[in-house]
Amino acid sequence: MPDSGLSKNENRPLSDNAADAATIVDAKVIVACPGRNFVTLKITTADGIYGLGDATLNGRELAPVAYLENHVIPNLIGKDARRIEDIWQFLYRGAYWRRGPVTMRAVAAVDMALWDIKGKMLGAPVVDLLGGRSRDSVMVYGHANGGDIEQTTDEVARYIDLGYKAVRAQTGVPGVRGAYGVGRDKMYYEPADAALPRETLWATAPYLQYAPKLFEALRAKFGFDVHLLHDVHHRLTPIEAGRLGRALEPYSLFWMEDPTPAENQDAFRLIREHTTTPIAVGEIFNSIWDCKDLIQHQLIDFIRATVLGAGGITHLKRIADFASVWQVRTGCHGATDLSPVTMSAALHFDSWAPNFGIQEYMRHTPETDAVFSTDYAFNDGALVIGDTPGLGVDIDEKEAAKHPYDPKQLPIARLEDGTMWNW
Ligand code: GCO
Ligand code: MG
């Protein structure tokens, strides 16, 4: 592992009284835009050990900032940082108002920071506190995006050359302006790109005709050894999703993601009746209650809830254990709006989870990498975490201060007649 400059907490004398030493004395929120906006929580104990958490909510960043600063941090000061579970329950049950993307990101940020602190206190990487590594490295998938089938095929080839064993493939659709997943910058696709939302167009009929042709072309060129994934991004109705899943069956996808919105989870029964293409859902889920029915009725194959979105390591571990009963595997969301703090936490979780499936991996920009140092590395289609105590991630606050918050929202989608659709 390269030197990651993560040893700042080493060699600090522990005070005689462990409880005093572990008292939370400070917590602050750092908002920065090194290429994109990130919200980072830094919690410090009396002994000077600090932990980091991510609370980034893409396009709505200042909501978790206000929640943390006004409603969470005052409750943390004076608490014992070692009591991760109790603090989690305090923030979840104690608020009375449960769940939701804002609350659960704030809870997640605290939880990540406390696991980071605990690891540093005990001199162990977080994965060892979870039960140790179930595997040495975790398979990741990268994003191959193109304006048409030819461009996407070239991109898939590039990812295979880079060593990826799994690639998500998205293509523009002729006649559909700004179809989901078509990057304007190949290496660093970033959909939240304007202060007011960019308008994109959606048309289901041409997409349903065109998308299977992409996978036909990819299998013809690359064979069946590489895992191929596809994100429908909530665009279809259940019966349309059933049809797409069936059309994709000959190309043996690793998964078809978010085929329809998961608000009405019964919708997935209809999809299941029509296709055996594996289904992945959950990047916008916030708790085990969002996942419960889909998992226990075996309506999905992969649960995409994340450390960031679903209340931190403490809660995601609970979701993974529940999912394992029905042989549902994990497939954590890992787009660029999940900061290197979340990626580090996710990789500790993935390295432990016995029912790990795959981890999404979108590279962060060089500006982001200059603010956050990490100890994970890409090797042969997988990410490997090091043995740094805690989460193995640090923030350079001076560097972060050079990149002030820059409001940016996600795009919206409309149908050809102007009707609002799911982006
Ligand atoms: C994915 C996602 C992302 C989201 C983004 C929104 O599967 O990676 O769908 O690209 O659109 O995280 O903030
Ligand atoms: Mg997705």
PDB file of N, CA and C and ligand atoms in Angstrom, residues 36 56-59 105 141 143 168 170 180-181 189-192 230-235 255 257-258 283-284 304 332-338 360-362 410-411 423, ligand 1:
ATOM      1  N   ARG A  36     -16.893  17.979  -7.216  1.00  0.00           N
ATOM      2  CA  ARG A  36     -18.326  17.837  -6.910  1.00  0.00           C
ATOM      3  C   ARG A  36     -18.493  18.083  -5.414  1.00  0.00           C
ATOM      4  N   THR A  56     -23.205  13.225   2.294  1.00  0.00           N
ATOM      5  CA  THR A  56     -23.516  13.893   1.031  1.00  0.00           C
ATOM      6  C   THR A  56     -24.867  13.447   0.475  1.00  0.00           C
ATOM      7  N   LEU A  57     -25.719  14.403   0.165  1.00  0.00           N
ATOM      8  CA  LEU A  57     -27.016  14.116  -0.464  1.00  0.00           C
ATOM      9  C   LEU A  57     -27.026  14.896  -1.776  1.00  0.00           C
ATOM     10  N   ASN A  58     -26.798  14.181  -2.861  1.00  0.00           N
ATOM     11  CA  ASN A  58     -26.534  14.807  -4.156  1.00  0.00           C
ATOM     12  C   ASN A  58     -27.635  15.778  -4.572  1.00  0.00           C
ATOM     13  N   GLY A  59     -27.259  17.033  -4.807  1.00  0.00           N
ATOM     14  CA  GLY A  59     -28.209  18.037  -5.265  1.00  0.00           C
ATOM     15  C   GLY A  59     -29.016  18.681  -4.146  1.00  0.00           C
ATOM     16  N   ARG A 105     -28.804  10.029   6.360  1.00  0.00           N
ATOM     17  CA  ARG A 105     -27.423  10.397   6.004  1.00  0.00           C
ATOM     18  C   ARG A 105     -26.703  10.993   7.211  1.00  0.00           C
ATOM     19  N   TYR A 141     -17.639  -3.022 -10.259  1.00  0.00           N
ATOM     20  CA  TYR A 141     -17.987  -2.791 -11.660  1.00  0.00           C
ATOM     21  C   TYR A 141     -17.805  -1.321 -11.996  1.00  0.00           C
ATOM     22  N   HIS A 143     -18.265   1.900 -15.061  1.00  0.00           N
ATOM     23  CA  HIS A 143     -19.336   2.412 -15.929  1.00  0.00           C
ATOM     24  C   HIS A 143     -18.852   2.637 -17.355  1.00  0.00           C
ATOM     25  N   ARG A 168     -20.774  -2.054 -16.149  1.00  0.00           N
ATOM     26  CA  ARG A 168     -22.142  -1.581 -16.395  1.00  0.00           C
ATOM     27  C   ARG A 168     -22.148  -0.891 -17.748  1.00  0.00           C
ATOM     28  N   GLN A 170     -24.255   1.401 -20.543  1.00  0.00           N
ATOM     29  CA  GLN A 170     -25.390   2.287 -20.832  1.00  0.00           C
ATOM     30  C   GLN A 170     -25.146   2.906 -22.204  1.00  0.00           C
ATOM     31  N   TYR A 180     -30.406   8.444 -19.926  1.00  0.00           N
ATOM     32  CA  TYR A 180     -29.668   8.273 -18.675  1.00  0.00           C
ATOM     33  C   TYR A 180     -28.331   7.564 -18.890  1.00  0.00           C
ATOM     34  N   GLY A 181     -27.318   8.061 -18.210  1.00  0.00           N
ATOM     35  CA  GLY A 181     -26.036   7.356 -18.160  1.00  0.00           C
ATOM     36  C   GLY A 181     -25.080   7.695 -19.276  1.00  0.00           C
ATOM     37  N   TYR A 189     -18.039  10.721 -15.223  1.00  0.00           N
ATOM     38  CA  TYR A 189     -19.457  11.035 -15.444  1.00  0.00           C
ATOM     39  C   TYR A 189     -20.072  11.630 -14.181  1.00  0.00           C
ATOM     40  N   GLU A 190     -20.673  12.796 -14.319  1.00  0.00           N
ATOM     41  CA  GLU A 190     -21.211  13.476 -13.141  1.00  0.00           C
ATOM     42  C   GLU A 190     -22.557  14.096 -13.497  1.00  0.00           C
ATOM     43  N   PRO A 191     -23.666  13.432 -13.129  1.00  0.00           N
ATOM     44  CA  PRO A 191     -24.955  13.941 -13.580  1.00  0.00           C
ATOM     45  C   PRO A 191     -25.384  15.263 -12.938  1.00  0.00           C
ATOM     46  N   ALA A 192     -24.989  15.533 -11.702  1.00  0.00           N
ATOM     47  CA  ALA A 192     -25.372  16.802 -11.050  1.00  0.00           C
ATOM     48  C   ALA A 192     -24.449  17.886 -11.585  1.00  0.00           C
ATOM     49  N   HIS A 230     -26.722  -3.461 -16.122  1.00  0.00           N
ATOM     50  CA  HIS A 230     -27.429  -2.358 -16.772  1.00  0.00           C
ATOM     51  C   HIS A 230     -28.349  -1.678 -15.767  1.00  0.00           C
ATOM     52  N   ASP A 231     -28.389  -0.344 -15.822  1.00  0.00           N
ATOM     53  CA  ASP A 231     -29.228   0.445 -14.905  1.00  0.00           C
ATOM     54  C   ASP A 231     -30.382   1.068 -15.695  1.00  0.00           C
ATOM     55  N   VAL A 232     -31.604   0.674 -15.362  1.00  0.00           N
ATOM     56  CA  VAL A 232     -32.787   1.230 -16.037  1.00  0.00           C
ATOM     57  C   VAL A 232     -33.177   2.572 -15.400  1.00  0.00           C
ATOM     58  N   HIS A 233     -32.678   2.816 -14.209  1.00  0.00           N
ATOM     59  CA  HIS A 233     -32.864   4.096 -13.509  1.00  0.00           C
ATOM     60  C   HIS A 233     -34.329   4.499 -13.388  1.00  0.00           C
ATOM     61  N   HIS A 234     -35.137   3.540 -12.962  1.00  0.00           N
ATOM     62  CA  HIS A 234     -36.543   3.799 -12.582  1.00  0.00           C
ATOM     63  C   HIS A 234     -37.436   4.235 -13.748  1.00  0.00           C
ATOM     64  N   ARG A 235     -37.049   3.940 -14.985  1.00  0.00           N
ATOM     65  CA  ARG A 235     -37.765   4.556 -16.108  1.00  0.00           C
ATOM     66  C   ARG A 235     -38.986   3.782 -16.588  1.00  0.00           C
ATOM     67  N   TRP A 255     -26.972  -8.158 -13.509  1.00  0.00           N
ATOM     68  CA  TRP A 255     -28.235  -7.632 -12.999  1.00  0.00           C
ATOM     69  C   TRP A 255     -28.829  -6.569 -13.895  1.00  0.00           C
ATOM     70  N   GLU A 257     -30.850  -3.137 -13.070  1.00  0.00           N
ATOM     71  CA  GLU A 257     -31.017  -2.317 -11.857  1.00  0.00           C
ATOM     72  C   GLU A 257     -32.213  -1.381 -11.962  1.00  0.00           C
ATOM     73  N   ASP A 258     -32.878  -1.170 -10.840  1.00  0.00           N
ATOM     74  CA  ASP A 258     -33.975  -0.204 -10.721  1.00  0.00           C
ATOM     75  C   ASP A 258     -34.890  -0.203 -11.950  1.00  0.00           C
ATOM     76  N   GLU A 283     -30.561   1.736  -4.176  1.00  0.00           N
ATOM     77  CA  GLU A 283     -29.610   2.823  -3.951  1.00  0.00           C
ATOM     78  C   GLU A 283     -30.250   4.022  -3.268  1.00  0.00           C
ATOM     79  N   ILE A 284     -31.579   4.158  -3.381  1.00  0.00           N
ATOM     80  CA  ILE A 284     -32.205   5.291  -2.679  1.00  0.00           C
ATOM     81  C   ILE A 284     -32.906   4.851  -1.388  1.00  0.00           C
ATOM     82  N   ARG A 304     -29.042  -2.860  -3.020  1.00  0.00           N
ATOM     83  CA  ARG A 304     -28.061  -1.804  -3.288  1.00  0.00           C
ATOM     84  C   ARG A 304     -27.980  -0.719  -2.220  1.00  0.00           C
ATOM     85  N   CYS A 332     -23.506  -2.655  -3.239  1.00  0.00           N
ATOM     86  CA  CYS A 332     -23.616  -1.269  -2.760  1.00  0.00           C
ATOM     87  C   CYS A 332     -23.449  -0.241  -3.868  1.00  0.00           C
ATOM     88  N   HIS A 333     -24.317   0.745  -3.817  1.00  0.00           N
ATOM     89  CA  HIS A 333     -24.220   1.946  -4.639  1.00  0.00           C
ATOM     90  C   HIS A 333     -22.840   2.572  -4.425  1.00  0.00           C
ATOM     91  N   GLY A 334     -22.213   3.032  -5.504  1.00  0.00           N
ATOM     92  CA  GLY A 334     -20.881   3.619  -5.360  1.00  0.00           C
ATOM     93  C   GLY A 334     -20.600   4.650  -6.423  1.00  0.00           C
ATOM     94  N   ALA A 335     -21.616   5.485  -6.715  1.00  0.00           N
ATOM     95  CA  ALA A 335     -21.430   6.561  -7.706  1.00  0.00           C
ATOM     96  C   ALA A 335     -20.524   7.642  -7.107  1.00  0.00           C
ATOM     97  N   THR A 336     -20.196   8.658  -7.914  1.00  0.00           N
ATOM     98  CA  THR A 336     -19.248   9.679  -7.444  1.00  0.00           C
ATOM     99  C   THR A 336     -19.804  10.527  -6.307  1.00  0.00           C
ATOM    100  N   ASP A 337     -21.134  10.527  -6.127  1.00  0.00           N
ATOM    101  CA  ASP A 337     -21.669  11.338  -5.021  1.00  0.00           C
ATOM    102  C   ASP A 337     -21.483  10.641  -3.669  1.00  0.00           C
ATOM    103  N   LEU A 338     -20.937   9.443  -3.667  1.00  0.00           N
ATOM    104  CA  LEU A 338     -20.556   8.793  -2.414  1.00  0.00           C
ATOM    105  C   LEU A 338     -19.065   9.081  -2.224  1.00  0.00           C
ATOM    106  N   GLU A 360     -20.188  -1.171  -6.688  1.00  0.00           N
ATOM    107  CA  GLU A 360     -20.075  -0.185  -7.772  1.00  0.00           C
ATOM    108  C   GLU A 360     -18.871   0.714  -7.506  1.00  0.00           C
ATOM    109  N   TYR A 361     -18.155   1.066  -8.558  1.00  0.00           N
ATOM    110  CA  TYR A 361     -16.960   1.905  -8.394  1.00  0.00           C
ATOM    111  C   TYR A 361     -16.863   2.888  -9.541  1.00  0.00           C
ATOM    112  N   MET A 362     -17.076   4.149  -9.213  1.00  0.00           N
ATOM    113  CA  MET A 362     -16.841   5.219 -10.185  1.00  0.00           C
ATOM    114  C   MET A 362     -15.673   6.022  -9.651  1.00  0.00           C
ATOM    115  N   LEU A 410     -29.288  17.484  -9.759  1.00  0.00           N
ATOM    116  CA  LEU A 410     -29.407  16.396 -10.732  1.00  0.00           C
ATOM    117  C   LEU A 410     -30.341  16.835 -11.857  1.00  0.00           C
ATOM    118  N   PRO A 411     -30.223  16.213 -13.040  1.00  0.00           N
ATOM    119  CA  PRO A 411     -31.137  16.541 -14.144  1.00  0.00           C
ATOM    120  C   PRO A 411     -32.570  16.085 -13.814  1.00  0.00           C
ATOM    121  N   TRP A 423     -36.373  10.685 -13.413  1.00  0.00           N
ATOM    122  CA  TRP A 423     -35.035  10.780 -13.964  1.00  0.00           C
ATOM    123  C   TRP A 423     -34.253   9.540 -13.601  1.00  0.00           C
TER     124      TRP A 423
HETATM  125  C1  GCO B   1     -25.893   4.432 -10.056  1.00  0.00           C
HETATM  126  C2  GCO B   1     -26.824   5.553  -9.859  1.00  0.00           C
HETATM  127  C3  GCO B   1     -26.234   6.915  -9.889  1.00  0.00           C
HETATM  128  C4  GCO B   1     -27.273   7.924  -9.437  1.00  0.00           C
HETATM  129  C5  GCO B   1     -26.609   9.002  -8.659  1.00  0.00           C
HETATM  130  C6  GCO B   1     -27.587  10.034  -8.177  1.00  0.00           C
HETATM  131  O1  GCO B   1     -26.379   3.341 -10.254  1.00  0.00           O
HETATM  132  O2  GCO B   1     -24.704   4.672  -9.959  1.00  0.00           O
HETATM  133  O3  GCO B   1     -28.051   5.348 -10.421  1.00  0.00           O
HETATM  134  O4  GCO B   1     -25.610   7.252 -11.080  1.00  0.00           O
HETATM  135  O5  GCO B   1     -27.970   8.428 -10.510  1.00  0.00           O
HETATM  136  O6  GCO B   1     -25.925   8.433  -7.604  1.00  0.00           O
HETATM  137  O7  GCO B   1     -26.983  10.887  -7.272  1.00  0.00           O
END
